[in-house]
Coordinates of N, CA, C and O in Angstrom, one line a residue:
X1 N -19.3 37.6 45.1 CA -19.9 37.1 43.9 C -19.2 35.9 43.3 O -19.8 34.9 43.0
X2 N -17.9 36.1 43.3 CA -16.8 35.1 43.0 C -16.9 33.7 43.5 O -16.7 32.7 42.8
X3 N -17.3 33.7 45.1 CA -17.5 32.7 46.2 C -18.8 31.6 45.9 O -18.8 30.4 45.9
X4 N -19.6 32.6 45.6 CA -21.2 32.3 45.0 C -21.0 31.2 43.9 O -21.4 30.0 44.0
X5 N -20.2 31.7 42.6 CA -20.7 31.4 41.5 C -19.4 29.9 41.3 O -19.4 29.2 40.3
X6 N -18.5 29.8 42.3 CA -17.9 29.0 42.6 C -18.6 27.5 43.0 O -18.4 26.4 42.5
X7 N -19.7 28.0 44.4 CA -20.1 27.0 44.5 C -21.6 26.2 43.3 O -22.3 25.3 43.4
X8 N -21.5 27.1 42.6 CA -22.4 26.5 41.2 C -23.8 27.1 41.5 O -24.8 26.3 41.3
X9 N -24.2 28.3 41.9 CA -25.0 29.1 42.2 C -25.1 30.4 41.3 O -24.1 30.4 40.6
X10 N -25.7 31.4 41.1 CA -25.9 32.0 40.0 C -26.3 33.6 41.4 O -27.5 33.9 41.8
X11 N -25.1 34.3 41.7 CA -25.7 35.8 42.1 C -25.9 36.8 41.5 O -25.3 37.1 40.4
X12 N -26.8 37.5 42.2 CA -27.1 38.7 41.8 C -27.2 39.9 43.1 O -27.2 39.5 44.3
X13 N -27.2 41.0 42.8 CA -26.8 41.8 43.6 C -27.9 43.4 43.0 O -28.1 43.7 41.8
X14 N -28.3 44.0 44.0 CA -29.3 45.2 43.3 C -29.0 46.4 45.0 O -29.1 46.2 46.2
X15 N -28.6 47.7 44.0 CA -28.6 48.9 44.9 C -29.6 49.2 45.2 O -30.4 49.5 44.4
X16 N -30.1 49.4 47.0 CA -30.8 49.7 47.3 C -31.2 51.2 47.7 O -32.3 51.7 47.8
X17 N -29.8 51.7 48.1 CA -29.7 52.7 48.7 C -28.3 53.4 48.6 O -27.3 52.8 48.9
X18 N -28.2 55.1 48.2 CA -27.2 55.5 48.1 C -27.1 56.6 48.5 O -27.3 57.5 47.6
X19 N -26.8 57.1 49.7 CA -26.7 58.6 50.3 C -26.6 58.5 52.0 O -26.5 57.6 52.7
X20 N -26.9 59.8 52.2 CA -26.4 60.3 53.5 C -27.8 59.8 54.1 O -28.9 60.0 53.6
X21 N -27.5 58.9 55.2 CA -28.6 58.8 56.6 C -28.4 59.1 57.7 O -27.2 59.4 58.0
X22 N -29.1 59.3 58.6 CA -28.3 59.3 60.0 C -28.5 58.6 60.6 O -29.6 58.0 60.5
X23 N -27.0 58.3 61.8 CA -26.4 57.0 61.7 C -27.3 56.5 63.5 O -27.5 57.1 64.6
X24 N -27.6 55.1 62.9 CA -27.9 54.6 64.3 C -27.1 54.0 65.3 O -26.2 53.2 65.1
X25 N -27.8 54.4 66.8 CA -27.0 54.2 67.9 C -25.3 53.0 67.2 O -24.2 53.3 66.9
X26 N -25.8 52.4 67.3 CA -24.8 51.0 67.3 C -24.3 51.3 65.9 O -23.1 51.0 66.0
X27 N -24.5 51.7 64.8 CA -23.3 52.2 63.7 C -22.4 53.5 64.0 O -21.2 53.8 63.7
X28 N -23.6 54.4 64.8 CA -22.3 55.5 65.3 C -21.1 55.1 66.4 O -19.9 55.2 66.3
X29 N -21.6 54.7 67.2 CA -20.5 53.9 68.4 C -19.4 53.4 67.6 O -18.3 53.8 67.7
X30 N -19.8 52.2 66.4 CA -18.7 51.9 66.0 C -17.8 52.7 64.5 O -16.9 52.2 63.8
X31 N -18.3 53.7 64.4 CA -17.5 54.5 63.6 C -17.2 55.7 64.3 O -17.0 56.7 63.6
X32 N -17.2 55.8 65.8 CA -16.8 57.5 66.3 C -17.4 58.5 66.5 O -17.0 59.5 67.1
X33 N -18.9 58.2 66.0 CA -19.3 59.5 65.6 C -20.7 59.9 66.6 O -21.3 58.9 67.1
X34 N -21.1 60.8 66.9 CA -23.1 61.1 67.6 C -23.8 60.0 66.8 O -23.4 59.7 65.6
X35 N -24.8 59.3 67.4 CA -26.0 59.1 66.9 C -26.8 59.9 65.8 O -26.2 61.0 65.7
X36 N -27.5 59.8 65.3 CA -27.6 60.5 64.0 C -26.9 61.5 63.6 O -27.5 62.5 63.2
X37 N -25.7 61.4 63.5 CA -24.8 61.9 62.4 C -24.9 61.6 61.4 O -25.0 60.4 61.5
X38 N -25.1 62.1 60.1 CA -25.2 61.8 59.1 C -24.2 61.1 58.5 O -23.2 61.7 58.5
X39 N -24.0 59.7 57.8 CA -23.3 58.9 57.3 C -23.2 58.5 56.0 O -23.8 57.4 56.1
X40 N -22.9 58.5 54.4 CA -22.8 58.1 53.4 C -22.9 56.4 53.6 O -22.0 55.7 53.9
X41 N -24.1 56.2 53.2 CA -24.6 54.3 53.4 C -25.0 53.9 51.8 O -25.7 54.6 51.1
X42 N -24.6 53.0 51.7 CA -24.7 51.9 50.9 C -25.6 50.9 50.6 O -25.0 49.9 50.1
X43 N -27.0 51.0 50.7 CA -27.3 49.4 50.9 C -27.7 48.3 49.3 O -28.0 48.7 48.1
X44 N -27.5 47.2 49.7 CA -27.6 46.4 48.8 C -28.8 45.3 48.9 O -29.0 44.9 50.1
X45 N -29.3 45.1 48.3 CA -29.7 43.4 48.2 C -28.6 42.0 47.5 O -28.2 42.0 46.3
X46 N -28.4 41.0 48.6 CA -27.8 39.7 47.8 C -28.9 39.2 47.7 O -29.9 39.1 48.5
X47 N -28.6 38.5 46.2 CA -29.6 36.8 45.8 C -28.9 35.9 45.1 O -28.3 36.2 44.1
X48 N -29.1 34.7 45.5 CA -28.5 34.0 45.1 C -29.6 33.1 44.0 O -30.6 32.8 44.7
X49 N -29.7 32.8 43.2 CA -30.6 32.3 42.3 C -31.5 32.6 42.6 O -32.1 31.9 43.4
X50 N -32.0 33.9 42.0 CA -32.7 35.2 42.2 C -33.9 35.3 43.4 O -35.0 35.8 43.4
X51 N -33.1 34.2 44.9 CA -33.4 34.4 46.2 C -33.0 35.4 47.2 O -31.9 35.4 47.6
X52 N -33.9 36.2 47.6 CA -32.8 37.5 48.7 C -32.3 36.7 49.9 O -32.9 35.8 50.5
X53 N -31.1 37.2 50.1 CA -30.5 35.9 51.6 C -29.5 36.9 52.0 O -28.8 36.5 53.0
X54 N -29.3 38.3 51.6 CA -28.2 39.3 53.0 C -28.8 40.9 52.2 O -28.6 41.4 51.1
X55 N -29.4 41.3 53.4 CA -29.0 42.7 52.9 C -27.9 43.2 53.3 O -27.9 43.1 54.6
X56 N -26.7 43.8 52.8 CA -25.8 44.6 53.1 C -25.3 46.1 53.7 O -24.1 46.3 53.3
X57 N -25.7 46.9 54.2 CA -25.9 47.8 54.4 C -23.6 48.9 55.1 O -22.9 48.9 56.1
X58 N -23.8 49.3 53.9 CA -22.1 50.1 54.6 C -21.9 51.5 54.7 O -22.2 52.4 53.9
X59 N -21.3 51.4 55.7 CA -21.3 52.8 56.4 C -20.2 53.5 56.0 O -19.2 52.7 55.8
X60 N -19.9 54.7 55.9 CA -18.4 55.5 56.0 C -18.8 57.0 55.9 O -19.6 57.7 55.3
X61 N -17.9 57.2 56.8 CA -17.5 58.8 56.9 C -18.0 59.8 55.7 O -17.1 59.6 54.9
X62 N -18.8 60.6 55.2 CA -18.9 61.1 54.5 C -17.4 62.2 54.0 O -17.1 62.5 52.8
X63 N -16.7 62.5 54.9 CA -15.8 63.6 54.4 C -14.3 62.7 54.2 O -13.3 63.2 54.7
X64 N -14.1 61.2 53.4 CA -13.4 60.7 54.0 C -12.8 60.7 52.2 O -13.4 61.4 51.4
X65 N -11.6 60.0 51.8 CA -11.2 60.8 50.9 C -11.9 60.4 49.3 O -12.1 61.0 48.3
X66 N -12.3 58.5 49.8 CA -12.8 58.1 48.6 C -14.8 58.5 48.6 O -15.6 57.7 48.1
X67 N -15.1 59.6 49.2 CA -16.5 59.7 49.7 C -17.0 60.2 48.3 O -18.1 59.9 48.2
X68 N -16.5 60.8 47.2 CA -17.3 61.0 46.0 C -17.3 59.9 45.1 O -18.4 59.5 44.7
X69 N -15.8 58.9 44.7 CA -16.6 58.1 44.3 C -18.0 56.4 45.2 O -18.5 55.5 44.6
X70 N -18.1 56.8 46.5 CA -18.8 56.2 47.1 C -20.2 56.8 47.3 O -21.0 56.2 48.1
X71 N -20.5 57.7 46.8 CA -21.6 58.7 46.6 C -22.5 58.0 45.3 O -23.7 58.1 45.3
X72 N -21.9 57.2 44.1 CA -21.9 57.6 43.0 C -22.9 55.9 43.1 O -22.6 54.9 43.6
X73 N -24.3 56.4 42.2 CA -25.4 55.0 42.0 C -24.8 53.6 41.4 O -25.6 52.8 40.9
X74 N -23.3 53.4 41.5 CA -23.3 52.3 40.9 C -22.0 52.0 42.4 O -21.3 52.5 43.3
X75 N -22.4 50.4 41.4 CA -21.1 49.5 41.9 C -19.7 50.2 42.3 O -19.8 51.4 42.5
X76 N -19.0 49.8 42.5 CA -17.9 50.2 43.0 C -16.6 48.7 42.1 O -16.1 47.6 42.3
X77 N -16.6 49.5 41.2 CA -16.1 48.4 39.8 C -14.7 47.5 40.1 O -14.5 46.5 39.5
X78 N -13.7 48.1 41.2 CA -12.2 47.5 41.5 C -12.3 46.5 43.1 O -11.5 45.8 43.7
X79 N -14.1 47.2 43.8 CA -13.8 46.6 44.7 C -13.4 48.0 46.1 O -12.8 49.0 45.9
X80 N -14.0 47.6 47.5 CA -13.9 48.4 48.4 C -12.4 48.6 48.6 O -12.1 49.7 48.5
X81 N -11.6 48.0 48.9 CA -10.1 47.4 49.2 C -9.2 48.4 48.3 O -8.5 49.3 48.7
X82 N -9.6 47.9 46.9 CA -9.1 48.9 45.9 C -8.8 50.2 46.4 O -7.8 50.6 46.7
X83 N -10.4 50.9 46.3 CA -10.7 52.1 46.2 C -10.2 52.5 47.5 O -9.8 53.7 47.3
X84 N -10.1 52.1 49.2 CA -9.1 52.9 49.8 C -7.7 52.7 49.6 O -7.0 53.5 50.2
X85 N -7.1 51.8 48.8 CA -6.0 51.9 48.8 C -5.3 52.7 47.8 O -4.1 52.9 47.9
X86 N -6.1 53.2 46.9 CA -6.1 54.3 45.8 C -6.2 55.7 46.6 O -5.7 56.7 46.2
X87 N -6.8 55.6 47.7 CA -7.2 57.0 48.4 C -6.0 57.2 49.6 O -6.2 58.2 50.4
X88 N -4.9 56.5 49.8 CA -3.9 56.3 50.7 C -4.2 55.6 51.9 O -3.4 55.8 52.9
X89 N -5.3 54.7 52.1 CA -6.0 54.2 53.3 C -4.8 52.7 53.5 O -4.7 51.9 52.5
X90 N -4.0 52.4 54.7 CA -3.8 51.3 54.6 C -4.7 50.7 55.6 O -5.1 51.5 56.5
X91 N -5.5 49.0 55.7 CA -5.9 48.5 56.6 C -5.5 48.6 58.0 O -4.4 49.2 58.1
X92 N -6.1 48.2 59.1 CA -5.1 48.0 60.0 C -6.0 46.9 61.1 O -5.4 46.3 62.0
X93 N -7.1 46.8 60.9 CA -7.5 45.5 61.8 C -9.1 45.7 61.9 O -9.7 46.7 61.5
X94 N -9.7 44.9 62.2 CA -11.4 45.0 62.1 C -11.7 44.1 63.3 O -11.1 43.2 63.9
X95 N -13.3 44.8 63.4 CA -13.8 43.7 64.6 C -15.1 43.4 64.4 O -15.7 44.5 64.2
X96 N -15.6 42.6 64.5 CA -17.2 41.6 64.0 C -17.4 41.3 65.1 O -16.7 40.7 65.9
X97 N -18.8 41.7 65.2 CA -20.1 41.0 66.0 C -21.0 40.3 65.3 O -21.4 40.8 64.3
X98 N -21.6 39.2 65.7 CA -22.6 39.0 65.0 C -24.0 38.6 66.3 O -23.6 38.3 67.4
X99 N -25.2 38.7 66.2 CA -26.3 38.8 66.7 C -27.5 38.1 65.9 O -27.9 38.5 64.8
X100 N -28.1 37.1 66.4 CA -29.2 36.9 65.8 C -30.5 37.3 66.7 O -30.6 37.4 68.0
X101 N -31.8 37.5 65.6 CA -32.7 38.1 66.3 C -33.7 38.1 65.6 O -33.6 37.4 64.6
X102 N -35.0 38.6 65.7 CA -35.9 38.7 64.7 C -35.7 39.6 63.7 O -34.7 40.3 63.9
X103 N -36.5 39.7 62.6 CA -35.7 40.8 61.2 C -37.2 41.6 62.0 O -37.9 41.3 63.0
X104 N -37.1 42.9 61.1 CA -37.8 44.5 61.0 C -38.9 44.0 59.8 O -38.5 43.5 58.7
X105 N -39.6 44.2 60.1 CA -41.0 44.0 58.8 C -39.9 44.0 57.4 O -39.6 43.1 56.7
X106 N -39.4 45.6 57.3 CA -38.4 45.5 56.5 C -37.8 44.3 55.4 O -37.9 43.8 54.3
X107 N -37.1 44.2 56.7 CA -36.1 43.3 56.3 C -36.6 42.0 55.8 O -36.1 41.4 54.9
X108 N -38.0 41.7 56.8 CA -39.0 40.6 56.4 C -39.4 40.4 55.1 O -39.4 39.2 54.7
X109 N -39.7 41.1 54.3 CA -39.9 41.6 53.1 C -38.9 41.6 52.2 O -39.0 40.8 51.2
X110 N -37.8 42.4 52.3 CA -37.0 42.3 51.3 C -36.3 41.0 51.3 O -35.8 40.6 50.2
X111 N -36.3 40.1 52.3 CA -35.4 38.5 52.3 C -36.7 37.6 52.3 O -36.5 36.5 52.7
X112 N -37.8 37.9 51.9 CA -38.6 37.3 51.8 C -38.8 36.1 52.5 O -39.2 35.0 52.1
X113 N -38.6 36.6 54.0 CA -39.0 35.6 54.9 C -40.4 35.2 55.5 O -41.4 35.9 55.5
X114 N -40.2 33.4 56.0 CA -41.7 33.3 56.3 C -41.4 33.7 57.4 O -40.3 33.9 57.6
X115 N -42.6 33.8 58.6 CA -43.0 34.0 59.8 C -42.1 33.0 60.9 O -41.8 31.8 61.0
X116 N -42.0 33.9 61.6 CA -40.9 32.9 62.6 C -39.4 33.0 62.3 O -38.9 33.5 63.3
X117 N -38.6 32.7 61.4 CA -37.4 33.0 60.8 C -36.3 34.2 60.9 O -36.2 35.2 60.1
X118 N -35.5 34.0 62.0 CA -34.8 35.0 62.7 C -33.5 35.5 61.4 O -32.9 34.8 60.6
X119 N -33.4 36.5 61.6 CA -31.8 37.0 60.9 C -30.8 36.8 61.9 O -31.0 36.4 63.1
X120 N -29.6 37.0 61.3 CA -28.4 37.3 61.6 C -27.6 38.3 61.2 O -26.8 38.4 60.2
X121 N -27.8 39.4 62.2 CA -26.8 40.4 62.1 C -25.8 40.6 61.9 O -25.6 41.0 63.1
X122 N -24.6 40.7 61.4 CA -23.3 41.0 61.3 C -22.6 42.1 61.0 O -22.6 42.6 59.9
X123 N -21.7 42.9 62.2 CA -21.2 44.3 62.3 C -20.1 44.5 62.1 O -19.5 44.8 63.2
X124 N -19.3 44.4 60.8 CA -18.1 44.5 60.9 C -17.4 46.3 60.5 O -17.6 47.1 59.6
X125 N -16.6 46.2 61.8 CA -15.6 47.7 61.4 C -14.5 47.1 61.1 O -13.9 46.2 61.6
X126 N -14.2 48.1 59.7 CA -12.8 48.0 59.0 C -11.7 49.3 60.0 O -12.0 50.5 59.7
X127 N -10.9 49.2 60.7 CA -9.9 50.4 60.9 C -8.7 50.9 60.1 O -7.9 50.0 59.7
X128 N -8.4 52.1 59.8 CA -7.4 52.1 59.1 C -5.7 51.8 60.2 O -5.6 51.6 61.4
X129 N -5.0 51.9 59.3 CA -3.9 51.7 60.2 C -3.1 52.5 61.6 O -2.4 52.2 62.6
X130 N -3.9 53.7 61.0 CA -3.7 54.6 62.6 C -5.2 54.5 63.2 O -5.5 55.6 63.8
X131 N -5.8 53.9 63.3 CA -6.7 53.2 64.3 C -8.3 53.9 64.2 O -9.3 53.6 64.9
X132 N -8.1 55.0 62.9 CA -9.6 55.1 62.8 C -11.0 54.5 61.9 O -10.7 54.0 60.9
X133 N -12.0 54.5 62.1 CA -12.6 53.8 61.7 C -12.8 54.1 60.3 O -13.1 55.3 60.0
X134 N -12.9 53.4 59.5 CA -13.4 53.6 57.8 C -14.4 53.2 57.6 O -15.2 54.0 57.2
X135 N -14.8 51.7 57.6 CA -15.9 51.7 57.1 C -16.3 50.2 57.8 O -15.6 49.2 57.9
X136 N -18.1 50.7 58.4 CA -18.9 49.7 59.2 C -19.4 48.8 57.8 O -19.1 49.3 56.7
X137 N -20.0 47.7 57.9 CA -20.6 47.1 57.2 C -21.6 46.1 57.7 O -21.3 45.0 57.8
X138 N -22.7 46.5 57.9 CA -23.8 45.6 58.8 C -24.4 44.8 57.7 O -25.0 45.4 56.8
X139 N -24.2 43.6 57.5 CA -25.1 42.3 56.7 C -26.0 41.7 57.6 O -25.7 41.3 58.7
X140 N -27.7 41.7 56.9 CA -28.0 41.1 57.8 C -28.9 39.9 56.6 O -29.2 40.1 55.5
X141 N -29.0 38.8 57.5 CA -29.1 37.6 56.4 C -29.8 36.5 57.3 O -29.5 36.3 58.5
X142 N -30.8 35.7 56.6 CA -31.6 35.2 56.5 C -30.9 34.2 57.1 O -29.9 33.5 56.6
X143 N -31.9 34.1 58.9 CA -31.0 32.9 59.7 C -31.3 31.3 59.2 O -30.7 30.4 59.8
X144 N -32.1 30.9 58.3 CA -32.3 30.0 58.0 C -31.4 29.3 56.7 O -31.3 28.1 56.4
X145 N -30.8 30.2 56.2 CA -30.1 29.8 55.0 C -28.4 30.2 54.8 O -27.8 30.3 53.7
X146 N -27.7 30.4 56.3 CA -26.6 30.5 55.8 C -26.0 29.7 57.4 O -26.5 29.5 58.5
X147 N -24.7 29.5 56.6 CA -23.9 28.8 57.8 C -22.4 29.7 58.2 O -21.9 30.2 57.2
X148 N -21.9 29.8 59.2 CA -20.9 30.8 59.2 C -19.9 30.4 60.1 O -19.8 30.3 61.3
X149 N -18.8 30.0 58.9 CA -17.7 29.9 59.6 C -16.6 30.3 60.2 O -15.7 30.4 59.4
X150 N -16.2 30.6 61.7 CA -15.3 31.5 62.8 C -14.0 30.6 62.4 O -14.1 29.5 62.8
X151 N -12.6 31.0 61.5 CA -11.1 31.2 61.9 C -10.7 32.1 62.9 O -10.7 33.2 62.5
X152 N -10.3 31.7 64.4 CA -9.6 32.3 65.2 C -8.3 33.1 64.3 O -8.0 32.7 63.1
X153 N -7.7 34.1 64.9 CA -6.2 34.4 64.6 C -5.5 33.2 65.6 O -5.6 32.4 66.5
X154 N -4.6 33.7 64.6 CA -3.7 32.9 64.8 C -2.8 33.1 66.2 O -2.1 32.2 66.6
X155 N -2.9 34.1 66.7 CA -2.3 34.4 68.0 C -3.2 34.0 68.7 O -2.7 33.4 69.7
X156 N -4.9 34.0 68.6 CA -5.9 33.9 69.9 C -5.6 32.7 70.5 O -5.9 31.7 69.9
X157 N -5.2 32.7 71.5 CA -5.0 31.5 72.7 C -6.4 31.5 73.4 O -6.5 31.4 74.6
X158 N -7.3 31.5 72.6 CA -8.5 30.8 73.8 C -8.6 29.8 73.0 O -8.1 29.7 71.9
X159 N -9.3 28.8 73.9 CA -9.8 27.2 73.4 C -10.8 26.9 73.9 O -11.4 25.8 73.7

């Protein structure tokens, strides 16, 4: 939101979704778990001058320690980061995919895309420091309106 209002744009943000689903193929894989396992998800709408351009959608363990206040219909007021580090969670490394493709009627709708206009999927797992997973975060966002910039690490020796 901070990033947004920086570049002289005006966000907004609305809860879409708050409870247990069961989890699909490719979110369970990357949190550990069966295919429809039931998952505590999150979803959001982003807009940026009151345009929809990412739905958000985040995944976590229901039995994990910050899972009541991540249950709860609102924001998350200090921030995701915060709230595991209040719960004893230290980071420990994450990994992103991203995929473009066509959106789901859905998705069509809620980003109010015209016809033809592919998304961009984006799957990031957060791990905790002893290597399990905490929390997926699938954004998927309107391939026409964003640009996405890759920093290698700093160790990666590919070129």
């Amino acid at each position: 939101m901070t990033e947004t209002q920086e570049q002289g744009v005006q966000p907004s943000r609305f809860l879409l979704h708050v409870g247990l689903l069961p989890a699909p193929a490719h979110i369970a894989a990357a949190m550990g778990v069966e295919e429809g396992v039931e998952l505590l998800v999150r979803s959001r709408l982003m807009c940026v001058d009151s345009t929809p351009v990412r739905i958000s959608n985040s995944y976590f363990l229901p039995t994990g320690p910050e899972a009541e206040t991540l249950s709860a219909s609102e924001f998350i007021p200090d921030g995701l980061q915060v709230l595991f580090e209040r719960a004893g969670r230290v980071f420990g490394r994450c990994n992103e995919t991203l995929r473009s493709r066509m959106p789901t009627q859905r998705e069509r709708e809620l980003l109010n895309l015209d016809s033809g206009v592919p998304v961009v999927r984006i799957v990031r797992t957060s791990y905790a420091a002893d290597g399990q997973p905490v929390h997926t975060l699938e954004s998927i966002c309107s391939g026409d309106s964003h640009t996405f910039s890759i920093t290698p690490a700093k160790h990666d020796r590919a070129f």
